[in-house]
Short mmCIF file of C-alpha atoms in Angstrom, two decimals:
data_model
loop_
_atom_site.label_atom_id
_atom_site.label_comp_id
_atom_site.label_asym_id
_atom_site.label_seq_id
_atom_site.Cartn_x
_atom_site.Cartn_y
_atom_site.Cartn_z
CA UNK A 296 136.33 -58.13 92.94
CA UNK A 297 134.12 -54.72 92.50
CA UNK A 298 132.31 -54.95 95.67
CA UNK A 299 135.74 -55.68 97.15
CA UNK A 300 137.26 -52.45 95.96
CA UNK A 301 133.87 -50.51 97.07
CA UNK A 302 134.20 -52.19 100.31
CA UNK A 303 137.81 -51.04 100.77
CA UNK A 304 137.07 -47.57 99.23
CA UNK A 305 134.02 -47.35 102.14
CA UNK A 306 136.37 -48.70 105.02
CA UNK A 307 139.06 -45.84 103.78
CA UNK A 308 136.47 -43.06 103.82
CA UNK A 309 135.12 -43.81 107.03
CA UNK A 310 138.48 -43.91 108.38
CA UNK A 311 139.05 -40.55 107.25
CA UNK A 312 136.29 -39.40 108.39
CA UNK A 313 136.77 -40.52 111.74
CA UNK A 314 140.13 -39.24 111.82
CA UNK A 315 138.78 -36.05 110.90
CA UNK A 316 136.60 -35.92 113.53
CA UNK A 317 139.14 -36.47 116.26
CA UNK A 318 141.33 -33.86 114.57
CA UNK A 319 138.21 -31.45 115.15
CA UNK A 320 137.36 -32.85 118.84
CA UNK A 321 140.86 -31.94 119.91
CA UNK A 322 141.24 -28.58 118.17
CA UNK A 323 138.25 -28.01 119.85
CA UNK A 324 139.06 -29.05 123.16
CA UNK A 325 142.52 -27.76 122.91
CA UNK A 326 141.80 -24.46 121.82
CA UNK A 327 139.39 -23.80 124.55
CA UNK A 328 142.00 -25.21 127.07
CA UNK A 329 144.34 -22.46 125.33
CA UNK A 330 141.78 -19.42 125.38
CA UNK A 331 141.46 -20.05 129.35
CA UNK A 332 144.68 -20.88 129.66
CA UNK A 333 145.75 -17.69 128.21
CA UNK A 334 143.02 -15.68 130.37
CA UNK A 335 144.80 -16.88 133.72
CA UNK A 336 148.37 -16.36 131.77
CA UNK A 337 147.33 -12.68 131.69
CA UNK A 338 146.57 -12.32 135.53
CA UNK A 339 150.61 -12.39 136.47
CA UNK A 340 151.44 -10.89 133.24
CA UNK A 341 148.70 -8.45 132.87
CA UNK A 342 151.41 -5.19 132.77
CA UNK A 343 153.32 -7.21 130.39
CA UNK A 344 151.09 -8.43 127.20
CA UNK A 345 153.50 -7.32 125.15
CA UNK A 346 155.97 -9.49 126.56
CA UNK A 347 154.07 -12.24 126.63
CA UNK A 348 153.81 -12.40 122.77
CA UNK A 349 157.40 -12.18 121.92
CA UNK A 350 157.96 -14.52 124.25
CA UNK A 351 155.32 -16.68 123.01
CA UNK A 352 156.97 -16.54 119.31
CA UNK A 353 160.53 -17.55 120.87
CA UNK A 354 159.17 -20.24 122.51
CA UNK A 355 157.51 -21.21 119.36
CA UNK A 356 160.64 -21.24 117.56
CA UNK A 357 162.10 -23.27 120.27
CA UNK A 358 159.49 -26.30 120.19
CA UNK A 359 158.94 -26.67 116.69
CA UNK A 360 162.97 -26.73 115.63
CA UNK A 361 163.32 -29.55 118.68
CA UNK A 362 160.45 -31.24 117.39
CA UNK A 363 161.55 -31.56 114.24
CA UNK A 364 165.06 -32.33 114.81
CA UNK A 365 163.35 -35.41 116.67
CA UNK A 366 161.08 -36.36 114.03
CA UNK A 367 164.31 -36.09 111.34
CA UNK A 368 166.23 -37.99 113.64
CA UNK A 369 163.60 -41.03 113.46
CA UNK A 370 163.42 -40.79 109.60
CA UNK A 371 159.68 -39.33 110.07
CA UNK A 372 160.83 -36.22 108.33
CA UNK A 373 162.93 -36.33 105.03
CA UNK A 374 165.15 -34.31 103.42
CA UNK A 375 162.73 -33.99 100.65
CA UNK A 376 160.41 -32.02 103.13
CA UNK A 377 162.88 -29.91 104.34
CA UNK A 378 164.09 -28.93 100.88
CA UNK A 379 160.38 -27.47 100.01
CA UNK A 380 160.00 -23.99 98.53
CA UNK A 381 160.49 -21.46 100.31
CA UNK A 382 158.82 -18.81 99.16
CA UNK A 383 155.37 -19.55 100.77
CA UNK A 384 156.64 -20.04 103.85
CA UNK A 385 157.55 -16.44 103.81
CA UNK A 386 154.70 -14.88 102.34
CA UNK A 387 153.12 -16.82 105.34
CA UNK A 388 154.89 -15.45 107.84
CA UNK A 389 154.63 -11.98 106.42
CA UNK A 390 150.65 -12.08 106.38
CA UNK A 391 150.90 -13.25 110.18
CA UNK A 392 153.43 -10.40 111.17
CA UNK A 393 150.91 -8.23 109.56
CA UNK A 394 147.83 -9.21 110.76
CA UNK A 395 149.57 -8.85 114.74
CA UNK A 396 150.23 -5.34 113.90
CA UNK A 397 147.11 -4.63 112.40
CA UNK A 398 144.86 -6.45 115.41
CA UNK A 399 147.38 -4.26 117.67
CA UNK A 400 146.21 -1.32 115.73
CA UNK A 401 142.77 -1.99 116.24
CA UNK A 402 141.61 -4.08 119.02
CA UNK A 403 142.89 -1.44 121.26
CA UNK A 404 140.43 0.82 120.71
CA UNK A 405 137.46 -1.53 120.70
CA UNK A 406 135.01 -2.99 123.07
CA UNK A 407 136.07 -6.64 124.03
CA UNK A 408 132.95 -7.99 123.90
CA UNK A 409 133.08 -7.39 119.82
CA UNK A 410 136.05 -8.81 118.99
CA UNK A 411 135.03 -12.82 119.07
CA UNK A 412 132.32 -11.56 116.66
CA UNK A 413 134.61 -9.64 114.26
CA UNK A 414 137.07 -12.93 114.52
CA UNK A 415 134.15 -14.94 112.84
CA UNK A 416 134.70 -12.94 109.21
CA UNK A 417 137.76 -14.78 108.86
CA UNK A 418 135.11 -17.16 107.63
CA UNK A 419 133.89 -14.82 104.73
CA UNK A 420 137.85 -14.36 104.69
CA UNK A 421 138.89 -17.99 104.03
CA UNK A 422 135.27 -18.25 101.61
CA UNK A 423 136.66 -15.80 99.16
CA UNK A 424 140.90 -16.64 99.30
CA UNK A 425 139.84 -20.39 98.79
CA UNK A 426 137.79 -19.21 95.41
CA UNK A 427 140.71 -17.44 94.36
CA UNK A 428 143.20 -19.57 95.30
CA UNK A 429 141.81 -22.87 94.32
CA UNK A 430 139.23 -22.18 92.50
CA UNK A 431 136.81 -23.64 94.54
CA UNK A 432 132.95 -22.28 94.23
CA UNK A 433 131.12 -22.98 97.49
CA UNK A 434 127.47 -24.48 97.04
CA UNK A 435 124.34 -22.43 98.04
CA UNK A 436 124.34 -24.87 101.83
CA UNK A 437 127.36 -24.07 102.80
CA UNK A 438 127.19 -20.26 101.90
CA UNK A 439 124.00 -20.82 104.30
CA UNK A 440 125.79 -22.55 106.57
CA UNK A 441 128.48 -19.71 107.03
CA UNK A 442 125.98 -17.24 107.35
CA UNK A 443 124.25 -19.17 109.93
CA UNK A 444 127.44 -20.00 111.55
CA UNK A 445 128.26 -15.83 111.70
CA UNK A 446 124.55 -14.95 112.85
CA UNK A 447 124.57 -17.59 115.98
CA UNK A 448 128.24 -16.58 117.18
CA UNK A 449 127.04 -12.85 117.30
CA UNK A 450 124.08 -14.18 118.84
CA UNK A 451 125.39 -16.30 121.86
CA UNK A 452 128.49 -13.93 122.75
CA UNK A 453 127.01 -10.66 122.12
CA UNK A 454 126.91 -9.68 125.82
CA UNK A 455 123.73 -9.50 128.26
CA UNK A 456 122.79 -5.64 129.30
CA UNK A 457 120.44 -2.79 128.64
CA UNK A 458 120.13 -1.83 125.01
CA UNK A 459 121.18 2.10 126.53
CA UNK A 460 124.51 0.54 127.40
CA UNK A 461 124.66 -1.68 124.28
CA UNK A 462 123.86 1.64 121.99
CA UNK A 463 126.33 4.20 124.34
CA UNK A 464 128.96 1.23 123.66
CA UNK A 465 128.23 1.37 120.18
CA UNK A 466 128.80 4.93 119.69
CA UNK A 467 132.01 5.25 120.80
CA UNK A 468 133.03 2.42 118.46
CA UNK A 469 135.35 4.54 115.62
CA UNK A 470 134.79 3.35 111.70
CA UNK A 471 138.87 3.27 110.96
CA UNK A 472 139.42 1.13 114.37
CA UNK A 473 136.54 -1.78 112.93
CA UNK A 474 138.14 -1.66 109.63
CA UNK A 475 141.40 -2.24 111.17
CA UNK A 476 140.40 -4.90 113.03
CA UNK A 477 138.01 -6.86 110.32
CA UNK A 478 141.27 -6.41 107.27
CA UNK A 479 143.51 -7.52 110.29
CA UNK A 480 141.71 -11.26 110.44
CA UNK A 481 142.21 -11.82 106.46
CA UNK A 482 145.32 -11.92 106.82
CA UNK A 483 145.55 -15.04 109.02
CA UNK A 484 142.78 -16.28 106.31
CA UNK A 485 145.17 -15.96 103.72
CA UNK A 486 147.62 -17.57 105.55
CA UNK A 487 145.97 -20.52 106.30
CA UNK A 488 144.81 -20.71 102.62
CA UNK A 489 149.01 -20.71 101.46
CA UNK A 490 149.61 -23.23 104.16
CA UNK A 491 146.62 -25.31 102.42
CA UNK A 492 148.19 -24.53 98.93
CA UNK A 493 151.74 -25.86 100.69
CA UNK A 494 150.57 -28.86 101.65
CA UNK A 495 148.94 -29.71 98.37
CA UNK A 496 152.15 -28.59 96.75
CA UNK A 497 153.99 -31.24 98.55
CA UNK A 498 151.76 -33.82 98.00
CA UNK A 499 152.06 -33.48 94.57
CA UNK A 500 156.02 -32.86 94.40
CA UNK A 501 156.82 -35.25 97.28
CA UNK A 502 154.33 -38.27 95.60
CA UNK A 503 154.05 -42.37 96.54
CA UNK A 504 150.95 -41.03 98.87
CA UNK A 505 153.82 -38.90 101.51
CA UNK A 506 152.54 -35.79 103.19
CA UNK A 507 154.21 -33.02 104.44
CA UNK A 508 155.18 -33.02 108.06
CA UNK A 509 153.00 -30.27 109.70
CA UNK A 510 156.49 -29.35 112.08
CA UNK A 511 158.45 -28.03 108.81
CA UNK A 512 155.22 -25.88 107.64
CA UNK A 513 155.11 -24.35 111.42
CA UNK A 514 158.81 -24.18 111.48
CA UNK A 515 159.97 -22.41 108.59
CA UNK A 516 156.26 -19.95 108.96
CA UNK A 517 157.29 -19.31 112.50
CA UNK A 518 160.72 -18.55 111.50
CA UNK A 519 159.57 -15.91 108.77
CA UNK A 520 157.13 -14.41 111.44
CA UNK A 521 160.06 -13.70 113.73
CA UNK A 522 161.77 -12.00 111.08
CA UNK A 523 158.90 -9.80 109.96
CA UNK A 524 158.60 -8.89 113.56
CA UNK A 525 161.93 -8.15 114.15
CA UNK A 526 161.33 -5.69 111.42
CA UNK A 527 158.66 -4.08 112.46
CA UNK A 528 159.52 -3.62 116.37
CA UNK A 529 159.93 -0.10 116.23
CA UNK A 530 156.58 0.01 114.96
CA UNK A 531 154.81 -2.67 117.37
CA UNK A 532 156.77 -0.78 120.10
CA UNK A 533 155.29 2.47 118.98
CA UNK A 534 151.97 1.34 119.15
CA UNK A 535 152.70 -0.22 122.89
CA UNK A 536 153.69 3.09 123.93
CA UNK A 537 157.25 1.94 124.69
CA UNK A 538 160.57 4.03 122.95
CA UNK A 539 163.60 1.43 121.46
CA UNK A 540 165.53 2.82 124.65
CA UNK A 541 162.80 1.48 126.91
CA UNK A 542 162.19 -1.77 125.43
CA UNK A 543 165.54 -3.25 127.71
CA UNK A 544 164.37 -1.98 130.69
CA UNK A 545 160.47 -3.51 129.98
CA UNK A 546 161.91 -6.87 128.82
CA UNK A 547 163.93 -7.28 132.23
CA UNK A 548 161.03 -6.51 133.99
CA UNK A 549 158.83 -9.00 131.92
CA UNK A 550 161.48 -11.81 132.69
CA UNK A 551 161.36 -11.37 136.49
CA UNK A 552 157.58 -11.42 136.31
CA UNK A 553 157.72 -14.66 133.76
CA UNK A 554 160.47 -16.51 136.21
CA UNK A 555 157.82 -15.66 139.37
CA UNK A 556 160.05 -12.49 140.83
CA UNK A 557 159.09 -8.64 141.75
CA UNK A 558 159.61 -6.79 138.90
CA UNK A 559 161.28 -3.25 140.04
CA UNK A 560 157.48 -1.59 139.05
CA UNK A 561 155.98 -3.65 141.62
CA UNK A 562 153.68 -5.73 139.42
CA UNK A 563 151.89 -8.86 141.26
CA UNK A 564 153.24 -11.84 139.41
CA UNK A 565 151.59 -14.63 141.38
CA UNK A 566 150.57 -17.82 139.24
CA UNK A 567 153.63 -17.25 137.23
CA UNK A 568 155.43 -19.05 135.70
CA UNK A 569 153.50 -22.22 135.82
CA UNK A 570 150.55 -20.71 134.20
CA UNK A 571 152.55 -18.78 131.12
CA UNK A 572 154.24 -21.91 130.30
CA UNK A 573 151.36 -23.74 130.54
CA UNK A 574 149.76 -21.74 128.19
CA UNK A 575 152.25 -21.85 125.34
CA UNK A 576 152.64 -25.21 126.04
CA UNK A 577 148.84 -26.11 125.14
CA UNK A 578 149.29 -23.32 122.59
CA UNK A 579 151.94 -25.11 120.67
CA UNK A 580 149.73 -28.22 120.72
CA UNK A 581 146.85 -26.50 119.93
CA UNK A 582 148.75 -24.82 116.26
CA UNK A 583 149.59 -28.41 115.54
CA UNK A 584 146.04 -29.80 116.33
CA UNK A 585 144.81 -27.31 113.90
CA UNK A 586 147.54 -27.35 110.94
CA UNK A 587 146.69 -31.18 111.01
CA UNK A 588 143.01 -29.94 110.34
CA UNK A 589 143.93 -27.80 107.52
CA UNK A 590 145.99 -30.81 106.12
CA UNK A 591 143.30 -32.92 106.38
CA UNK A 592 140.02 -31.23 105.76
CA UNK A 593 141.03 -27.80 104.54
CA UNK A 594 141.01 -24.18 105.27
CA UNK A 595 137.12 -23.34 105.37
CA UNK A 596 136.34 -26.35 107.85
CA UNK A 597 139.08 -25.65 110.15
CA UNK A 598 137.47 -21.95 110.04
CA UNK A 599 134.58 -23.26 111.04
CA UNK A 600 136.24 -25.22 113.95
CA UNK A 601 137.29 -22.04 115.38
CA UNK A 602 134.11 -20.41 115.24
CA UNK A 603 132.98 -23.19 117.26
CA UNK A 604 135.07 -22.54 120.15
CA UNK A 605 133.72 -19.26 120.98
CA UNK A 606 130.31 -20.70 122.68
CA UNK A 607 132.58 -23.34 123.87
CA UNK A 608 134.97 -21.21 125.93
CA UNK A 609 132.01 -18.67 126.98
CA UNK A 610 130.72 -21.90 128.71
CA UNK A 611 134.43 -22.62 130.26
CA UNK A 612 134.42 -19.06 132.18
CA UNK A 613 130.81 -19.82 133.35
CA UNK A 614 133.02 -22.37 135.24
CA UNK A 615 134.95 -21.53 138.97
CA UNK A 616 137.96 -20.91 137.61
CA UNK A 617 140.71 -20.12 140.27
CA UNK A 618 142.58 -15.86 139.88
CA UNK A 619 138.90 -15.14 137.03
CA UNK A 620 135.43 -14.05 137.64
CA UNK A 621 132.72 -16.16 137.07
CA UNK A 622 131.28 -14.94 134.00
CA UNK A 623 127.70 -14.99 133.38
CA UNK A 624 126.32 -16.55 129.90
CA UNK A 625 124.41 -13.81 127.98
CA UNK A 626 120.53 -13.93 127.22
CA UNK A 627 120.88 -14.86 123.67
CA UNK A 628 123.36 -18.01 124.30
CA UNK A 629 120.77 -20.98 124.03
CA UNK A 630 119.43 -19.20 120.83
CA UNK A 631 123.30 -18.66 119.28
CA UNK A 632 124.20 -21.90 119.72
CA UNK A 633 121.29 -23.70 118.20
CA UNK A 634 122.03 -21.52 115.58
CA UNK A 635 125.72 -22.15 115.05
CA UNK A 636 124.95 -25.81 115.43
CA UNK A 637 122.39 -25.67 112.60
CA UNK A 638 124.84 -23.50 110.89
CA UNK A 639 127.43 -26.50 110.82
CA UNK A 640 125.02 -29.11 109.97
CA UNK A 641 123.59 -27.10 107.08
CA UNK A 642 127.38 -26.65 105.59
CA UNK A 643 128.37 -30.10 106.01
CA UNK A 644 125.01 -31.62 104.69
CA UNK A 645 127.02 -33.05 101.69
CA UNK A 646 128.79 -34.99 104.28
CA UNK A 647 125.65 -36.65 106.51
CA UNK A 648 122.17 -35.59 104.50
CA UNK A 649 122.81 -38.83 102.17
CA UNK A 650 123.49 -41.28 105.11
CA UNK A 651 120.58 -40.05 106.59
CA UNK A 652 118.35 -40.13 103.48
CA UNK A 653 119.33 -43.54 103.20
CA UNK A 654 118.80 -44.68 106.65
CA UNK A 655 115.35 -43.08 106.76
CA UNK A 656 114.59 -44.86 103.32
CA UNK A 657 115.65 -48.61 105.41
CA UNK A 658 113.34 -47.55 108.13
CA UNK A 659 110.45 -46.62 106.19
CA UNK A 660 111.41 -49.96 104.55
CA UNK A 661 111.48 -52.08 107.39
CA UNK A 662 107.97 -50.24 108.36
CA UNK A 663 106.46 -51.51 105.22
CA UNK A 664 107.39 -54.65 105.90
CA UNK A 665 106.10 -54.87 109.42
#
C-alpha cells in the first residue's frame, strides 16, 4: 500500500512538473511572438503609441469579460470565484497604473538599448516582495542563480559598438530618469506577488482542491487598471505632450490609422489593422500564459521566464522580418546566454541536481558491475 501511495505521489509530481514546463514553453514562445508582434504593431502606429495602449487596455477589458462570461456560462467559473475580495484586485490594478506612468516618466529619456537590462531587476523586485509577503527566504543557489540570470541578460543584449559610443551614451544617461525607470518595474513585481497572494487566498477560501480561474484575477485587475488610468489621464497626457482639448482630435486620428485609413496628419498606416490586432490578440494570450505560471509555479519563476525572453526575441529580429531591420546580435550574446542558462540551472538545482545525483550514482553502478 506505501509504495502505492509513493508511486501515485511520483506520477502527480511529474505531472506537475511537466505541466509546468509547457506553461513556461508557451510563455516563452508567446511572449516573444508578442514582443515582435508589437515591434511591427508600432510601424503603422508609430505617431500613435499612446493610442495604442489605451486601446490595448479596452481591448483587454473586452476579451477577458467575454471570456469569462463563457467560462461562467459552462459552469467552469463559479459564483464563489466571482464573489472573491476585492480589495487586492485593486491594489493590483493601482500598482500597474503606476508603474505605466512611472516607465512613461522614465523610459523616455533613456537609451533603448538599456531598458531590457533595467527590466531584469524586477527579479531583485519579486526576490524581496516574496520575503515580505510570504515569508519566503531564498537559498544561497538561487540568490546565485538570479545574479547570474541579471549578469548574462546585460551581457547578451548590451549592444555591439565602440566603447567611445558606449561611454558618450552613458553620459547623457540622467540619475532621476534610471531611478524612475528601475522603481517603475517594482511595481509590476508587487503586483504579480498580490496576484500570487490571490490565488493562494482562494485556494484556501474556495477548498475541495478548486483554483481560481485566472480570467476573474485578469478581469477584475484589468478593470481597476482602467480606472486608475482614467484618473490619471491628465497626467499621462501631460507627459505625451498632448492638452485634455487635444486628446479628441489625437484619438480620431489614432482610429483612422488603427481601422487602415489616412489620418488628417498624413501618417503612413500600412500593415494596419491586421498587425495591431494581431498583437493584442497574442498579447491577451500571452497575460494568460503567464498568470497560469504564477498560479502554478509562483512569482520568482515566472520572473525568471521573462528574463528568458530577452535573448530569445534578440534572436527573433536577427530573423527577415517583413516592415523591421535585420538586427545584428551583439558581441557578447554567445557569452550572455551561457550565462543566463547557467543562471537558471543554478536556481532550479533543487528541482534536477537530485535526479541527476541519482542517475550518475546508477551509472557508476552499472559500471561497477560491468
Amino acid at each position: 500500500m506505501g509504495s502505492r501511495i509513493v508511486a501515485a505521489y511520483a506520477a502527480k509530481e511529474a505531472t506537475g512538473g511537466l505541466a509546468t514546463a509547457g506553461l513556461v514553453a508557451a510563455v516563452l514562445g508567446l511572449g516573444t511572438l508578442n514582443r515582435v508582434l508589437y515591434r511591427l504593431a508600432l510601424v503603422p502606429l508609430r505617431d500613435y503609441v499612446f493610442f495604442l495602449a489605451q486601446a490595448q487596455n479596452i481591448g483587454y477589458l473586452v476579451i477577458y469579460y467575454s471570456l469569462l462570461a463563457l467560462r461562467f456560462r459552462q459552469g467552469k467559473v463559479t459564483q464563489a470565484m466571482l464573489a472573491t475580495p476585492k480589495p487586492l484586485f485593486v491594489l493590483t490594478g493601482m500598482c500597474e497604473a503606476a508603474a505605466q506612468l512611472l516607465m512613461m516618466s522614465g523610459a523616455a529619456h533613456l537609451p533603448g538599448a538599456l531598458l531590457p537590462l533595467l527590466m531584469q531587476t524586477v527579479l531583485l523586485w519579486n526576490l524581496l516582495f516574496s520575503q515580505l509577503v510570504f515569508g519566503t527566504r531564498p537559498s544561497l543557489p538561487q540568490i546565485l542563480g538570479v545574479l547570474a540570470v541579471l549578469a548574462g541578460v546585460a551581457v547578451a543584449s548590451w549592444p555591439s559598438g565602440s566603447s567611445a559610443a558606449a561611454a558618450a551614451a552613458a553620459a547623457e544617461i540622467q540619475p532621476l530618469h534610471l531611478l524612475l525607470c528601475v522603481v517603475s518595474f517594482a511595481f509590476p513585481a508587487l503586483a504579480t506577488i498580490i496576484k500570487e497572494r490571490i490565488f493562494k487566498d482562494a485556494a484556501r477560501r474556495l477548498g475541495s482542491g478548486q483554483q481560481l480561474d485566472v480570467l476573474v484575477v485578469n478581469s477584475y485587475c484589468s478593470t481597476a487598471q482602467a480606472g486608475f488610468l482614467l484618473l490619471l489621464l491628465p497626467l499621462t497626457c501631460h507627459l505625451k505632450g498632448l492638452s485634455l482639448p487635444e486628446l479628441p482630435a489625437y484619438l480620431q486620428s489614432g482610429t483612422a490609422c488603427l481601422l487602415g485609413g489616412s489620418p488628417a496628419c498624413g501618417a503612413d498606416c500600412t500593415g494596419a489593422p491586421l498587425l495591431p490586432l494581431l498583437y493584442i490578440t497574442v498579447n491577451v494570450a500571452f497575460n494568460v500564459a503567464a498568470m497560469y505560471l504564477v498560479r502554478s509555479a509562483g512569482a520568482v519563476a515566472t520572473a525568471l521566464s521573462m528574463s528568458c525572453l530577452v535573448p530569445i526575441t534578440v534572436v527573433a529580429f536577427t530573423l527577415p522580418l517583413p516592415l523591421l531591420p535585420q538586427a545584428q546580435l551583439g558581441g557578447g550574446f554567445v557569452a550572455g546566454t551561457l550565462l543566463l542558462v547557467a543562471g537558471l540551472l543554478t536556481y532550479n538545482a533543487a528541482l534536477w541536481l537530485p535526479a541527476a545525483m541519482r542517475l550518475g550514482r546508477k551509472w557508476q553502478a552499472g559500471l561497477a558491475r560491468g
